[in-house]
């Protein structure tokens, strides 16, 4: 079973704060994704990457940066966090051969 | 913009009953779909994919795709309380950008 690990699992910060969410996959997958999940909106794609050093913009990228440092590691950065970014964030990886996404357990972020 | 609409938002079925979840998509070029299931406190997990018109069965789960009517569905036979979860339909036709519906909450009552 493919493994995707996220940290931290819970984070509370204040408006204007700096947050980094981390994701590591041990599946040797090329593609990695960051989604946010909000009630009434389902899963929305923030950024994705198809390899180290690559970054692609998703559907809701405003206020977020991302960086893929290695094939295994993908980071989501919120440099000036706002209350609207309070959400549950999921990282996922995929083998584009099958298209199946493997999700982490989620990181709950609260911006006060 | 490509959209995926799921219905109903919430569904209650008795244990042992049949649960039917529906999904409509907007792009006539869409052809490859996944169903994901998310239990409370966990990340979504893939259930099954479908890309050919007709039915695909995996155990108690049957997915149905009708491209002409822009419709995909998931049917769960002999529903169990452990099937209670949030179910997502996802259009995986366009490489790298999977489009998710908003989900259906399934509650299976013992």
PDB file of C-alpha atoms in Angstrom:
ATOM      1  CA  UNK A   1       0.000   0.000   0.000  1.00  0.00           C
ATOM      2  CA  UNK A   2       1.334   3.389  -1.011  1.00  0.00           C
ATOM      3  CA  UNK A   3       2.315   5.649   1.863  1.00  0.00           C
ATOM      4  CA  UNK A   4       1.874   9.417   2.143  1.00  0.00           C
ATOM      5  CA  UNK A   5       2.750  11.102   5.427  1.00  0.00           C
ATOM      6  CA  UNK A   6       1.762  14.641   6.365  1.00  0.00           C
ATOM      7  CA  UNK A   7       2.943  16.884   9.164  1.00  0.00           C
ATOM      8  CA  UNK A   8       1.856  18.553  11.288  1.00  0.00           C
ATOM      9  CA  UNK A   9      -1.540  16.903  11.704  1.00  0.00           C
ATOM     10  CA  UNK A  10      -2.897  19.934  13.523  1.00  0.00           C
ATOM     11  CA  UNK A  11      -1.724  23.516  13.432  1.00  0.00           C
ATOM     12  CA  UNK A  12      -3.084  26.720  14.938  1.00  0.00           C
ATOM     13  CA  UNK A  13      -1.678  30.075  13.903  1.00  0.00           C
ATOM     14  CA  UNK A  14      -2.691  33.711  13.896  1.00  0.00           C
ATOM     15  CA  UNK A  15      -3.576  35.961  10.992  1.00  0.00           C
ATOM     16  CA  UNK A  16      -0.379  36.985   9.224  1.00  0.00           C
ATOM     17  CA  UNK A  17       1.525  34.002  10.512  1.00  0.00           C
ATOM     18  CA  UNK A  18       3.846  31.771   8.553  1.00  0.00           C
ATOM     19  CA  UNK A  19       2.922  28.104   8.057  1.00  0.00           C
ATOM     20  CA  UNK A  20       4.615  25.223   6.287  1.00  0.00           C
ATOM     21  CA  UNK A  21       2.806  21.942   5.724  1.00  0.00           C
ATOM     22  CA  UNK A  22       4.998  18.987   4.855  1.00  0.00           C
ATOM     23  CA  UNK A  23       4.306  15.883   2.828  1.00  0.00           C
ATOM     24  CA  UNK A  24       6.485  12.852   2.157  1.00  0.00           C
ATOM     25  CA  UNK A  25       5.640   9.900  -0.071  1.00  0.00           C
ATOM     26  CA  UNK A  26       7.557   6.653  -0.249  1.00  0.00           C
ATOM     27  CA  UNK A  27       5.834   5.299  -3.356  1.00  0.00           C
ATOM     28  CA  UNK A  28       8.285   6.506  -5.980  1.00  0.00           C
ATOM     29  CA  UNK A  29       5.421   8.411  -7.595  1.00  0.00           C
ATOM     30  CA  UNK A  30       6.249  11.296  -9.860  1.00  0.00           C
ATOM     31  CA  UNK A  31       3.097  13.312  -9.200  1.00  0.00           C
ATOM     32  CA  UNK A  32       2.224  15.007  -5.946  1.00  0.00           C
ATOM     33  CA  UNK A  33      -0.711  17.265  -5.111  1.00  0.00           C
ATOM     34  CA  UNK A  34      -1.997  19.596  -2.426  1.00  0.00           C
ATOM     35  CA  UNK A  35      -5.766  19.822  -1.912  1.00  0.00           C
ATOM     36  CA  UNK A  36      -7.909  21.653   0.565  1.00  0.00           C
ATOM     37  CA  UNK A  37     -11.201  20.244   1.799  1.00  0.00           C
ATOM     38  CA  UNK A  38     -13.997  22.489   2.971  1.00  0.00           C
ATOM     39  CA  UNK A  39     -17.618  21.718   3.728  1.00  0.00           C
ATOM     40  CA  UNK A  40     -19.720  22.455   0.669  1.00  0.00           C
ATOM     41  CA  UNK A  41     -16.726  22.579  -1.662  1.00  0.00           C
ATOM     42  CA  UNK A  42     -15.332  19.078  -1.671  1.00  0.00           C
ATOM     43  CA  UNK A  43     -11.661  18.735  -2.600  1.00  0.00           C
ATOM     44  CA  UNK A  44     -10.040  21.633  -4.419  1.00  0.00           C
ATOM     45  CA  UNK A  45      -6.597  21.488  -6.007  1.00  0.00           C
ATOM     46  CA  UNK A  46      -4.113  24.110  -4.811  1.00  0.00           C
ATOM     47  CA  UNK A  47      -0.814  23.111  -6.461  1.00  0.00           C
ATOM     48  CA  UNK A  48       0.728  20.017  -7.963  1.00  0.00           C
ATOM     49  CA  UNK A  49       4.075  18.802  -9.209  1.00  0.00           C
ATOM     50  CA  UNK A  50       5.360  16.140 -11.524  1.00  0.00           C
ATOM     51  CA  UNK A  51       8.895  15.991 -10.204  1.00  0.00           C
ATOM     52  CA  UNK A  52      11.581  17.606  -8.106  1.00  0.00           C
ATOM     53  CA  UNK A  53      11.845  21.297  -8.867  1.00  0.00           C
ATOM     54  CA  UNK A  54       8.582  21.334 -10.833  1.00  0.00           C
ATOM     55  CA  UNK A  55       5.481  23.245  -9.730  1.00  0.00           C
ATOM     56  CA  UNK A  56       2.096  23.600 -11.412  1.00  0.00           C
ATOM     57  CA  UNK A  57      -0.761  25.870 -10.416  1.00  0.00           C
ATOM     58  CA  UNK A  58      -4.050  24.306  -9.442  1.00  0.00           C
ATOM     59  CA  UNK A  59      -7.540  25.761  -9.189  1.00  0.00           C
ATOM     60  CA  UNK A  60      -7.276  27.720  -5.914  1.00  0.00           C
ATOM     61  CA  UNK A  61      -3.612  28.850  -5.707  1.00  0.00           C
ATOM     62  CA  UNK A  62      -4.035  32.368  -4.277  1.00  0.00           C
ATOM     63  CA  UNK A  63      -2.209  32.809  -0.985  1.00  0.00           C
ATOM     64  CA  UNK A  64      -0.248  29.570  -1.320  1.00  0.00           C
ATOM     65  CA  UNK A  65       3.230  28.693  -2.464  1.00  0.00           C
ATOM     66  CA  UNK A  66       4.595  25.204  -2.875  1.00  0.00           C
ATOM     67  CA  UNK A  67       7.953  23.624  -3.361  1.00  0.00           C
ATOM     68  CA  UNK A  68       8.999  20.111  -4.404  1.00  0.00           C
ATOM     69  CA  UNK A  69      12.507  19.566  -3.116  1.00  0.00           C
ATOM     70  CA  UNK A  70      12.886  15.874  -3.947  1.00  0.00           C
ATOM     71  CA  UNK A  71      10.736  13.183  -5.518  1.00  0.00           C
ATOM     72  CA  UNK A  72       9.575  12.314  -1.997  1.00  0.00           C
ATOM     73  CA  UNK A  73       8.962  15.741  -0.445  1.00  0.00           C
ATOM     74  CA  UNK A  74       6.356  18.374  -1.284  1.00  0.00           C
ATOM     75  CA  UNK A  75       5.737  21.439   0.885  1.00  0.00           C
ATOM     76  CA  UNK A  76       2.864  23.910   1.050  1.00  0.00           C
ATOM     77  CA  UNK A  77       3.711  27.401   2.305  1.00  0.00           C
ATOM     78  CA  UNK A  78       1.356  30.025   3.653  1.00  0.00           C
ATOM     79  CA  UNK A  79       3.444  33.150   4.163  1.00  0.00           C
ATOM     80  CA  UNK A  80       0.694  35.479   5.432  1.00  0.00           C
ATOM     81  CA  UNK A  81      -2.011  33.196   6.703  1.00  0.00           C
ATOM     82  CA  UNK A  82      -5.595  34.448   6.688  1.00  0.00           C
ATOM     83  CA  UNK A  83      -8.741  33.062   8.383  1.00  0.00           C
ATOM     84  CA  UNK A  84     -10.062  32.049   4.952  1.00  0.00           C
ATOM     85  CA  UNK A  85      -7.246  29.503   4.808  1.00  0.00           C
ATOM     86  CA  UNK A  86      -8.621  27.633   7.803  1.00  0.00           C
ATOM     87  CA  UNK A  87      -9.197  24.230   6.279  1.00  0.00           C
ATOM     88  CA  UNK A  88      -8.270  20.574   6.125  1.00  0.00           C
ATOM     89  CA  UNK A  89      -5.334  20.063   3.784  1.00  0.00           C
ATOM     90  CA  UNK A  90      -4.535  16.835   2.006  1.00  0.00           C
ATOM     91  CA  UNK A  91      -1.431  15.801   0.170  1.00  0.00           C
ATOM     92  CA  UNK A  92      -1.636  13.056  -2.432  1.00  0.00           C
ATOM     93  CA  UNK A  93       0.656  11.234  -4.805  1.00  0.00           C
ATOM     94  CA  UNK A  94      -0.147   9.306  -7.932  1.00  0.00           C
ATOM     95  CA  UNK A  95       1.223   6.945 -10.457  1.00  0.00           C
ATOM     96  CA  UNK A  96      -0.070   8.476 -13.667  1.00  0.00           C
ATOM     97  CA  UNK A  97      -0.112   5.023 -15.203  1.00  0.00           C
ATOM     98  CA  UNK A  98      -3.248   4.161 -13.238  1.00  0.00           C
ATOM     99  CA  UNK A  99      -4.330   7.648 -12.186  1.00  0.00           C
ATOM    100  CA  UNK A 100      -5.104   6.471  -8.663  1.00  0.00           C
ATOM    101  CA  UNK A 101      -4.463   9.083  -6.012  1.00  0.00           C
ATOM    102  CA  UNK A 102      -2.995   8.070  -2.647  1.00  0.00           C
ATOM    103  CA  UNK A 103      -3.854  10.558   0.073  1.00  0.00           C
ATOM    104  CA  UNK A 104      -2.227  11.368   3.370  1.00  0.00           C
ATOM    105  CA  UNK A 105      -4.195  11.599   6.601  1.00  0.00           C
ATOM    106  CA  UNK A 106      -4.636  15.347   6.400  1.00  0.00           C
ATOM    107  CA  UNK A 107      -3.400  18.474   8.181  1.00  0.00           C
ATOM    108  CA  UNK A 108      -5.981  20.566   9.966  1.00  0.00           C
ATOM    109  CA  UNK A 109      -5.056  24.256   9.924  1.00  0.00           C
ATOM    110  CA  UNK A 110      -6.797  26.899  11.984  1.00  0.00           C
ATOM    111  CA  UNK A 111      -5.983  30.565  11.396  1.00  0.00           C
ATOM    112  CA  UNK A 112      -7.258  32.797  14.191  1.00  0.00           C
TER     113      UNK A 112
ATOM    114  CA  UNK B   1     -15.346  24.946 -16.758  1.00  0.00           C
ATOM    115  CA  UNK B   2     -15.401  21.230 -16.280  1.00  0.00           C
ATOM    116  CA  UNK B   3     -17.751  20.273 -13.424  1.00  0.00           C
ATOM    117  CA  UNK B   4     -18.745  17.199 -11.494  1.00  0.00           C
ATOM    118  CA  UNK B   5     -22.061  17.254  -9.619  1.00  0.00           C
ATOM    119  CA  UNK B   6     -22.932  14.625  -7.046  1.00  0.00           C
ATOM    120  CA  UNK B   7     -26.305  13.640  -5.648  1.00  0.00           C
ATOM    121  CA  UNK B   8     -27.742  13.219  -3.172  1.00  0.00           C
ATOM    122  CA  UNK B   9     -25.753  15.251  -0.654  1.00  0.00           C
ATOM    123  CA  UNK B  10     -26.741  12.814   2.055  1.00  0.00           C
ATOM    124  CA  UNK B  11     -28.150   9.295   1.950  1.00  0.00           C
ATOM    125  CA  UNK B  12     -29.460   7.045   4.696  1.00  0.00           C
ATOM    126  CA  UNK B  13     -29.895   3.325   4.070  1.00  0.00           C
ATOM    127  CA  UNK B  14     -30.582   0.402   6.428  1.00  0.00           C
ATOM    128  CA  UNK B  15     -27.960  -2.250   7.004  1.00  0.00           C
ATOM    129  CA  UNK B  16     -28.241  -4.810   4.230  1.00  0.00           C
ATOM    130  CA  UNK B  17     -29.824  -2.317   1.859  1.00  0.00           C
ATOM    131  CA  UNK B  18     -28.693  -0.946  -1.494  1.00  0.00           C
ATOM    132  CA  UNK B  19     -27.049   2.483  -1.631  1.00  0.00           C
ATOM    133  CA  UNK B  20     -27.044   4.337  -4.946  1.00  0.00           C
ATOM    134  CA  UNK B  21     -24.828   7.386  -5.445  1.00  0.00           C
ATOM    135  CA  UNK B  22     -24.956   9.548  -8.549  1.00  0.00           C
ATOM    136  CA  UNK B  23     -22.616  11.832 -10.405  1.00  0.00           C
ATOM    137  CA  UNK B  24     -23.106  13.943 -13.516  1.00  0.00           C
ATOM    138  CA  UNK B  25     -20.314  15.560 -15.464  1.00  0.00           C
ATOM    139  CA  UNK B  26     -20.315  18.475 -17.862  1.00  0.00           C
ATOM    140  CA  UNK B  27     -17.618  17.622 -20.393  1.00  0.00           C
ATOM    141  CA  UNK B  28     -18.623  15.249 -23.196  1.00  0.00           C
ATOM    142  CA  UNK B  29     -14.943  14.405 -23.586  1.00  0.00           C
ATOM    143  CA  UNK B  30     -14.770  13.050 -20.044  1.00  0.00           C
ATOM    144  CA  UNK B  31     -14.131   9.343 -20.067  1.00  0.00           C
ATOM    145  CA  UNK B  32     -12.224   8.201 -16.982  1.00  0.00           C
ATOM    146  CA  UNK B  33     -13.657   8.253 -13.465  1.00  0.00           C
ATOM    147  CA  UNK B  34     -12.762   7.199  -9.972  1.00  0.00           C
ATOM    148  CA  UNK B  35     -14.808   6.727  -6.837  1.00  0.00           C
ATOM    149  CA  UNK B  36     -13.113   7.584  -3.548  1.00  0.00           C
ATOM    150  CA  UNK B  37     -14.313   6.947  -0.017  1.00  0.00           C
ATOM    151  CA  UNK B  38     -13.380   8.969   3.050  1.00  0.00           C
ATOM    152  CA  UNK B  39     -14.071   7.790   6.576  1.00  0.00           C
ATOM    153  CA  UNK B  40     -14.206  10.395   9.297  1.00  0.00           C
ATOM    154  CA  UNK B  41     -10.747  11.551  10.357  1.00  0.00           C
ATOM    155  CA  UNK B  42      -8.993   9.890   7.445  1.00  0.00           C
ATOM    156  CA  UNK B  43      -7.838  10.778   3.966  1.00  0.00           C
ATOM    157  CA  UNK B  44      -9.846   9.650   0.922  1.00  0.00           C
ATOM    158  CA  UNK B  45      -9.081   6.186  -0.410  1.00  0.00           C
ATOM    159  CA  UNK B  46      -9.712   4.925  -3.922  1.00  0.00           C
ATOM    160  CA  UNK B  47     -12.545   2.448  -4.334  1.00  0.00           C
ATOM    161  CA  UNK B  48     -12.644   1.783  -8.046  1.00  0.00           C
ATOM    162  CA  UNK B  49     -12.266   3.307 -11.467  1.00  0.00           C
ATOM    163  CA  UNK B  50     -14.390   3.048 -14.598  1.00  0.00           C
ATOM    164  CA  UNK B  51     -13.755   4.212 -18.154  1.00  0.00           C
ATOM    165  CA  UNK B  52     -15.928   2.020 -20.347  1.00  0.00           C
ATOM    166  CA  UNK B  53     -19.662   2.403 -20.817  1.00  0.00           C
ATOM    167  CA  UNK B  54     -21.578  -0.123 -18.768  1.00  0.00           C
ATOM    168  CA  UNK B  55     -21.044  -1.748 -15.410  1.00  0.00           C
ATOM    169  CA  UNK B  56     -17.941  -2.671 -13.497  1.00  0.00           C
ATOM    170  CA  UNK B  57     -18.313  -4.833 -10.408  1.00  0.00           C
ATOM    171  CA  UNK B  58     -15.879  -5.246  -7.548  1.00  0.00           C
ATOM    172  CA  UNK B  59     -17.317  -7.258  -4.691  1.00  0.00           C
ATOM    173  CA  UNK B  60     -20.325  -5.436  -3.246  1.00  0.00           C
ATOM    174  CA  UNK B  61     -19.555  -2.316  -5.298  1.00  0.00           C
ATOM    175  CA  UNK B  62     -20.788  -1.721  -8.851  1.00  0.00           C
ATOM    176  CA  UNK B  63     -19.903   1.365 -10.865  1.00  0.00           C
ATOM    177  CA  UNK B  64     -21.932   2.328 -13.916  1.00  0.00           C
ATOM    178  CA  UNK B  65     -20.920   4.752 -16.654  1.00  0.00           C
ATOM    179  CA  UNK B  66     -23.128   6.220 -19.368  1.00  0.00           C
ATOM    180  CA  UNK B  67     -21.141   8.715 -21.410  1.00  0.00           C
ATOM    181  CA  UNK B  68     -24.106   9.681 -23.603  1.00  0.00           C
ATOM    182  CA  UNK B  69     -26.065  10.870 -20.584  1.00  0.00           C
ATOM    183  CA  UNK B  70     -22.967  12.259 -18.842  1.00  0.00           C
ATOM    184  CA  UNK B  71     -23.671  10.080 -15.829  1.00  0.00           C
ATOM    185  CA  UNK B  72     -21.692   7.816 -13.554  1.00  0.00           C
ATOM    186  CA  UNK B  73     -23.027   6.014 -10.504  1.00  0.00           C
ATOM    187  CA  UNK B  74     -21.926   3.775  -7.657  1.00  0.00           C
ATOM    188  CA  UNK B  75     -24.140   1.100  -6.152  1.00  0.00           C
ATOM    189  CA  UNK B  76     -23.324  -0.588  -2.884  1.00  0.00           C
ATOM    190  CA  UNK B  77     -25.079  -3.878  -2.300  1.00  0.00           C
ATOM    191  CA  UNK B  78     -25.685  -5.265   1.197  1.00  0.00           C
ATOM    192  CA  UNK B  79     -24.573  -2.006   2.811  1.00  0.00           C
ATOM    193  CA  UNK B  80     -22.720  -2.285   6.122  1.00  0.00           C
ATOM    194  CA  UNK B  81     -22.294   0.272   8.913  1.00  0.00           C
ATOM    195  CA  UNK B  82     -18.598   0.363   7.970  1.00  0.00           C
ATOM    196  CA  UNK B  83     -19.659   1.750   4.566  1.00  0.00           C
ATOM    197  CA  UNK B  84     -20.784   4.937   6.323  1.00  0.00           C
ATOM    198  CA  UNK B  85     -18.470   7.576   4.872  1.00  0.00           C
ATOM    199  CA  UNK B  86     -18.159  10.485   2.452  1.00  0.00           C
ATOM    200  CA  UNK B  87     -18.018   9.310  -1.166  1.00  0.00           C
ATOM    201  CA  UNK B  88     -16.422  11.336  -3.946  1.00  0.00           C
ATOM    202  CA  UNK B  89     -16.789  10.980  -7.662  1.00  0.00           C
ATOM    203  CA  UNK B  90     -13.724  12.194  -9.577  1.00  0.00           C
ATOM    204  CA  UNK B  91     -13.192  12.957 -13.270  1.00  0.00           C
ATOM    205  CA  UNK B  92      -9.661  11.870 -14.084  1.00  0.00           C
ATOM    206  CA  UNK B  93      -9.850  12.406 -17.839  1.00  0.00           C
ATOM    207  CA  UNK B  94      -7.525  15.406 -18.023  1.00  0.00           C
ATOM    208  CA  UNK B  95      -4.068  14.330 -17.008  1.00  0.00           C
ATOM    209  CA  UNK B  96      -2.814  15.739 -13.710  1.00  0.00           C
ATOM    210  CA  UNK B  97      -5.964  17.712 -12.818  1.00  0.00           C
ATOM    211  CA  UNK B  98      -8.506  15.460 -11.222  1.00  0.00           C
ATOM    212  CA  UNK B  99     -11.872  17.169 -10.729  1.00  0.00           C
ATOM    213  CA  UNK B 100     -13.777  16.085  -7.637  1.00  0.00           C
ATOM    214  CA  UNK B 101     -17.474  16.392  -6.876  1.00  0.00           C
ATOM    215  CA  UNK B 102     -18.558  17.764  -3.516  1.00  0.00           C
ATOM    216  CA  UNK B 103     -19.331  14.319  -2.165  1.00  0.00           C
ATOM    217  CA  UNK B 104     -22.244  12.256  -0.840  1.00  0.00           C
ATOM    218  CA  UNK B 105     -22.504  11.450   2.863  1.00  0.00           C
ATOM    219  CA  UNK B 106     -23.665   7.854   3.239  1.00  0.00           C
ATOM    220  CA  UNK B 107     -25.089   6.723   6.580  1.00  0.00           C
ATOM    221  CA  UNK B 108     -25.832   3.014   7.018  1.00  0.00           C
ATOM    222  CA  UNK B 109     -28.071   2.386  10.009  1.00  0.00           C
ATOM    223  CA  UNK B 110     -27.642  -0.884  11.968  1.00  0.00           C
TER     224      UNK B 110
END
